[in-house]
Amino acid sequence: TEVEHDFIDRYSRIDSFMSRLDPRVKIVGLAALMVCIVSTGPTALPAFAVYGAILLVLTRLSGIPAAVILKRMLVAVPFTLMIVLFIPFFSGETVVLSRTFGPVTFSVTREGLILFWGVCVKAFLSLLSVILLTATTDFPTLLKALEKLGCPKVLVMVLSFMYRYIFVVQDEFMMMRQAKDARSVGGSRLFHWRALAGMVGVLFIRSYERAEAVYLAMCSRGFDGNVRTFHPFRVTAADAAFFLTLAVSLSCVKVLGVLYG
């Protein structure tokens, strides 16, 4: 099989307004947007409506198909639901619905529902912001922008190696699984679980050995821990206009959040 991770950076090659922005400006701007979203009270409905409108405009400017963004967002839905699903039952005192199942009583509270709504909409909008950032910027350039913004080099290096080699490890595991399937047709379920456990152990050893070999090879070629890209990193008039417009919009939305939150 062939290692293929083109789907990560596929849409960053689209010639759109968002993809042409300086990555540092996008990171700072969208990070500020996420901070405003998270810090807004759950009852500030006008503020969330404006946040959504801003993100819809940015999505339109990104040129990325809506179906692609929705597909990427659906990946995180189960994890979000696991976190917020029980909030309405354990938060607040104003009971709006109560059901008894044997010795256990479940009560849904008004405060819990408001908190549930707030967490869900904040997670949705924040996730959309992250998707817009990562989908309109190729990963190496994004790492270089983080480095230029002062992000710890250790974190940048970990993300860089993860991006480069997680698919190598995945490819190795797929080949091991194919070899196991070819040698264990009709085996018992217990045998398959034991084989899987052994494969995980072998994969860990192989990954460790390959990591050492890759590190030594990189050091012999002058690796110094810095990310190198061909991106010029110049702040243009379009970058300044984008950042100022977003800053003014977020300031107005925060006023709405104070008034209605």
JSON list of C-alpha atoms in Angstrom, two decimals, residues 56-150:
[
{"chain": "A", "resi": 56, "resn": "LEU", "atom": "CA", "xyz": [-20.09, 31.61, 7.38]},
{"chain": "A", "resi": 57, "resn": "VAL", "atom": "CA", "xyz": [-18.49, 34.55, 5.58]},
{"chain": "A", "resi": 58, "resn": "LEU", "atom": "CA", "xyz": [-15.00, 33.14, 6.23]},
{"chain": "A", "resi": 59, "resn": "THR", "atom": "CA", "xyz": [-16.15, 29.74, 4.99]},
{"chain": "A", "resi": 60, "resn": "ARG", "atom": "CA", "xyz": [-17.39, 31.37, 1.81]},
{"chain": "A", "resi": 61, "resn": "LEU", "atom": "CA", "xyz": [-14.07, 33.20, 1.40]},
{"chain": "A", "resi": 62, "resn": "SER", "atom": "CA", "xyz": [-12.13, 29.96, 1.93]},
{"chain": "A", "resi": 63, "resn": "GLY", "atom": "CA", "xyz": [-13.57, 28.32, -1.19]},
{"chain": "A", "resi": 64, "resn": "ILE", "atom": "CA", "xyz": [-13.83, 24.97, 0.62]},
{"chain": "A", "resi": 65, "resn": "PRO", "atom": "CA", "xyz": [-17.00, 22.97, -0.17]},
{"chain": "A", "resi": 66, "resn": "ALA", "atom": "CA", "xyz": [-19.51, 22.99, 2.67]},
{"chain": "A", "resi": 67, "resn": "ALA", "atom": "CA", "xyz": [-19.81, 19.19, 2.46]},
{"chain": "A", "resi": 68, "resn": "VAL", "atom": "CA", "xyz": [-16.09, 18.83, 3.22]},
{"chain": "A", "resi": 69, "resn": "ILE", "atom": "CA", "xyz": [-16.30, 21.07, 6.29]},
{"chain": "A", "resi": 70, "resn": "LEU", "atom": "CA", "xyz": [-19.41, 19.27, 7.53]},
{"chain": "A", "resi": 71, "resn": "LYS", "atom": "CA", "xyz": [-17.73, 15.88, 7.08]},
{"chain": "A", "resi": 72, "resn": "ARG", "atom": "CA", "xyz": [-14.72, 16.98, 9.11]},
{"chain": "A", "resi": 73, "resn": "MET", "atom": "CA", "xyz": [-16.94, 18.39, 11.84]},
{"chain": "A", "resi": 74, "resn": "LEU", "atom": "CA", "xyz": [-18.92, 15.16, 12.16]},
{"chain": "A", "resi": 75, "resn": "VAL", "atom": "CA", "xyz": [-15.74, 13.37, 13.25]},
{"chain": "A", "resi": 76, "resn": "ALA", "atom": "CA", "xyz": [-15.73, 15.36, 16.51]},
{"chain": "A", "resi": 77, "resn": "VAL", "atom": "CA", "xyz": [-19.47, 15.12, 17.23]},
{"chain": "A", "resi": 78, "resn": "PRO", "atom": "CA", "xyz": [-19.31, 11.83, 19.24]},
{"chain": "A", "resi": 79, "resn": "PHE", "atom": "CA", "xyz": [-16.56, 13.22, 21.51]},
{"chain": "A", "resi": 80, "resn": "THR", "atom": "CA", "xyz": [-18.53, 16.42, 22.12]},
{"chain": "A", "resi": 81, "resn": "LEU", "atom": "CA", "xyz": [-21.70, 14.48, 22.95]},
{"chain": "A", "resi": 82, "resn": "MET", "atom": "CA", "xyz": [-19.80, 12.27, 25.41]},
{"chain": "A", "resi": 83, "resn": "ILE", "atom": "CA", "xyz": [-18.79, 15.40, 27.31]},
{"chain": "A", "resi": 84, "resn": "VAL", "atom": "CA", "xyz": [-22.07, 17.34, 27.31]},
{"chain": "A", "resi": 85, "resn": "LEU", "atom": "CA", "xyz": [-24.72, 14.62, 27.23]},
{"chain": "A", "resi": 86, "resn": "PHE", "atom": "CA", "xyz": [-25.22, 14.45, 31.01]},
{"chain": "A", "resi": 87, "resn": "ILE", "atom": "CA", "xyz": [-24.94, 18.18, 31.75]},
{"chain": "A", "resi": 88, "resn": "PRO", "atom": "CA", "xyz": [-28.74, 18.78, 31.83]},
{"chain": "A", "resi": 89, "resn": "PHE", "atom": "CA", "xyz": [-29.13, 16.13, 34.56]},
{"chain": "A", "resi": 90, "resn": "PHE", "atom": "CA", "xyz": [-26.47, 17.33, 36.99]},
{"chain": "A", "resi": 91, "resn": "SER", "atom": "CA", "xyz": [-26.51, 21.11, 36.81]},
{"chain": "A", "resi": 92, "resn": "GLY", "atom": "CA", "xyz": [-28.99, 23.62, 38.27]},
{"chain": "A", "resi": 93, "resn": "GLU", "atom": "CA", "xyz": [-32.01, 23.55, 40.57]},
{"chain": "A", "resi": 94, "resn": "THR", "atom": "CA", "xyz": [-35.00, 24.52, 38.37]},
{"chain": "A", "resi": 95, "resn": "VAL", "atom": "CA", "xyz": [-36.40, 21.13, 37.33]},
{"chain": "A", "resi": 96, "resn": "VAL", "atom": "CA", "xyz": [-38.28, 21.11, 34.01]},
{"chain": "A", "resi": 97, "resn": "LEU", "atom": "CA", "xyz": [-38.57, 17.35, 33.53]},
{"chain": "A", "resi": 98, "resn": "SER", "atom": "CA", "xyz": [-38.22, 14.41, 35.88]},
{"chain": "A", "resi": 99, "resn": "ARG", "atom": "CA", "xyz": [-38.38, 10.66, 35.28]},
{"chain": "A", "resi": 100, "resn": "THR", "atom": "CA", "xyz": [-38.00, 7.82, 37.75]},
{"chain": "A", "resi": 101, "resn": "PHE", "atom": "CA", "xyz": [-36.54, 4.46, 36.74]},
{"chain": "A", "resi": 102, "resn": "GLY", "atom": "CA", "xyz": [-36.77, 2.16, 39.73]},
{"chain": "A", "resi": 103, "resn": "PRO", "atom": "CA", "xyz": [-34.75, 3.61, 42.60]},
{"chain": "A", "resi": 104, "resn": "VAL", "atom": "CA", "xyz": [-33.09, 6.23, 40.36]},
{"chain": "A", "resi": 105, "resn": "THR", "atom": "CA", "xyz": [-34.64, 9.61, 39.44]},
{"chain": "A", "resi": 106, "resn": "PHE", "atom": "CA", "xyz": [-33.36, 11.68, 36.53]},
{"chain": "A", "resi": 107, "resn": "SER", "atom": "CA", "xyz": [-34.18, 15.38, 36.54]},
{"chain": "A", "resi": 108, "resn": "VAL", "atom": "CA", "xyz": [-33.53, 17.80, 33.69]},
{"chain": "A", "resi": 109, "resn": "THR", "atom": "CA", "xyz": [-32.95, 21.35, 34.90]},
{"chain": "A", "resi": 110, "resn": "ARG", "atom": "CA", "xyz": [-33.36, 24.67, 33.12]},
{"chain": "A", "resi": 111, "resn": "GLU", "atom": "CA", "xyz": [-29.84, 25.76, 34.07]},
{"chain": "A", "resi": 112, "resn": "GLY", "atom": "CA", "xyz": [-28.49, 22.45, 32.79]},
{"chain": "A", "resi": 113, "resn": "LEU", "atom": "CA", "xyz": [-30.22, 22.88, 29.43]},
{"chain": "A", "resi": 114, "resn": "ILE", "atom": "CA", "xyz": [-28.82, 26.40, 29.07]},
{"chain": "A", "resi": 115, "resn": "LEU", "atom": "CA", "xyz": [-25.33, 25.13, 29.89]},
{"chain": "A", "resi": 116, "resn": "PHE", "atom": "CA", "xyz": [-25.81, 22.22, 27.48]},
{"chain": "A", "resi": 117, "resn": "TRP", "atom": "CA", "xyz": [-26.77, 24.63, 24.70]},
{"chain": "A", "resi": 118, "resn": "GLY", "atom": "CA", "xyz": [-23.83, 26.90, 25.47]},
{"chain": "A", "resi": 119, "resn": "VAL", "atom": "CA", "xyz": [-21.24, 24.12, 25.43]},
{"chain": "A", "resi": 120, "resn": "CYS", "atom": "CA", "xyz": [-22.63, 22.64, 22.20]},
{"chain": "A", "resi": 121, "resn": "VAL", "atom": "CA", "xyz": [-22.72, 25.91, 20.25]},
{"chain": "A", "resi": 122, "resn": "LYS", "atom": "CA", "xyz": [-19.28, 26.95, 21.53]},
{"chain": "A", "resi": 123, "resn": "ALA", "atom": "CA", "xyz": [-17.81, 23.58, 20.56]},
{"chain": "A", "resi": 124, "resn": "PHE", "atom": "CA", "xyz": [-19.43, 23.78, 17.11]},
{"chain": "A", "resi": 125, "resn": "LEU", "atom": "CA", "xyz": [-18.21, 27.31, 16.36]},
{"chain": "A", "resi": 126, "resn": "SER", "atom": "CA", "xyz": [-14.72, 26.71, 17.78]},
{"chain": "A", "resi": 127, "resn": "LEU", "atom": "CA", "xyz": [-14.35, 23.52, 15.77]},
{"chain": "A", "resi": 128, "resn": "LEU", "atom": "CA", "xyz": [-15.41, 25.35, 12.61]},
{"chain": "A", "resi": 129, "resn": "SER", "atom": "CA", "xyz": [-12.72, 27.97, 13.31]},
{"chain": "A", "resi": 130, "resn": "VAL", "atom": "CA", "xyz": [-10.05, 25.28, 13.67]},
{"chain": "A", "resi": 131, "resn": "ILE", "atom": "CA", "xyz": [-11.16, 23.55, 10.47]},
{"chain": "A", "resi": 132, "resn": "LEU", "atom": "CA", "xyz": [-11.00, 26.82, 8.54]},
{"chain": "A", "resi": 133, "resn": "LEU", "atom": "CA", "xyz": [-7.48, 27.45, 9.84]},
{"chain": "A", "resi": 134, "resn": "THR", "atom": "CA", "xyz": [-6.10, 23.99, 9.10]},
{"chain": "A", "resi": 135, "resn": "ALA", "atom": "CA", "xyz": [-7.92, 23.51, 5.80]},
{"chain": "A", "resi": 136, "resn": "THR", "atom": "CA", "xyz": [-6.70, 26.80, 4.29]},
{"chain": "A", "resi": 137, "resn": "THR", "atom": "CA", "xyz": [-3.07, 26.42, 5.42]},
{"chain": "A", "resi": 138, "resn": "ASP", "atom": "CA", "xyz": [-0.78, 23.53, 4.59]},
{"chain": "A", "resi": 139, "resn": "PHE", "atom": "CA", "xyz": [0.55, 21.87, 7.71]},
{"chain": "A", "resi": 140, "resn": "PRO", "atom": "CA", "xyz": [4.29, 22.68, 7.38]},
{"chain": "A", "resi": 141, "resn": "THR", "atom": "CA", "xyz": [3.48, 26.36, 6.83]},
{"chain": "A", "resi": 142, "resn": "LEU", "atom": "CA", "xyz": [1.14, 26.30, 9.82]},
{"chain": "A", "resi": 143, "resn": "LEU", "atom": "CA", "xyz": [3.94, 24.85, 11.98]},
{"chain": "A", "resi": 144, "resn": "LYS", "atom": "CA", "xyz": [6.37, 27.52, 10.77]},
{"chain": "A", "resi": 145, "resn": "ALA", "atom": "CA", "xyz": [3.83, 30.22, 11.61]},
{"chain": "A", "resi": 146, "resn": "LEU", "atom": "CA", "xyz": [3.44, 28.79, 15.11]},
{"chain": "A", "resi": 147, "resn": "GLU", "atom": "CA", "xyz": [7.22, 28.83, 15.47]},
{"chain": "A", "resi": 148, "resn": "LYS", "atom": "CA", "xyz": [7.41, 32.46, 14.36]},
{"chain": "A", "resi": 149, "resn": "LEU", "atom": "CA", "xyz": [4.67, 33.36, 16.87]},
{"chain": "A", "resi": 150, "resn": "GLY", "atom": "CA", "xyz": [6.78, 31.97, 19.72]}
]
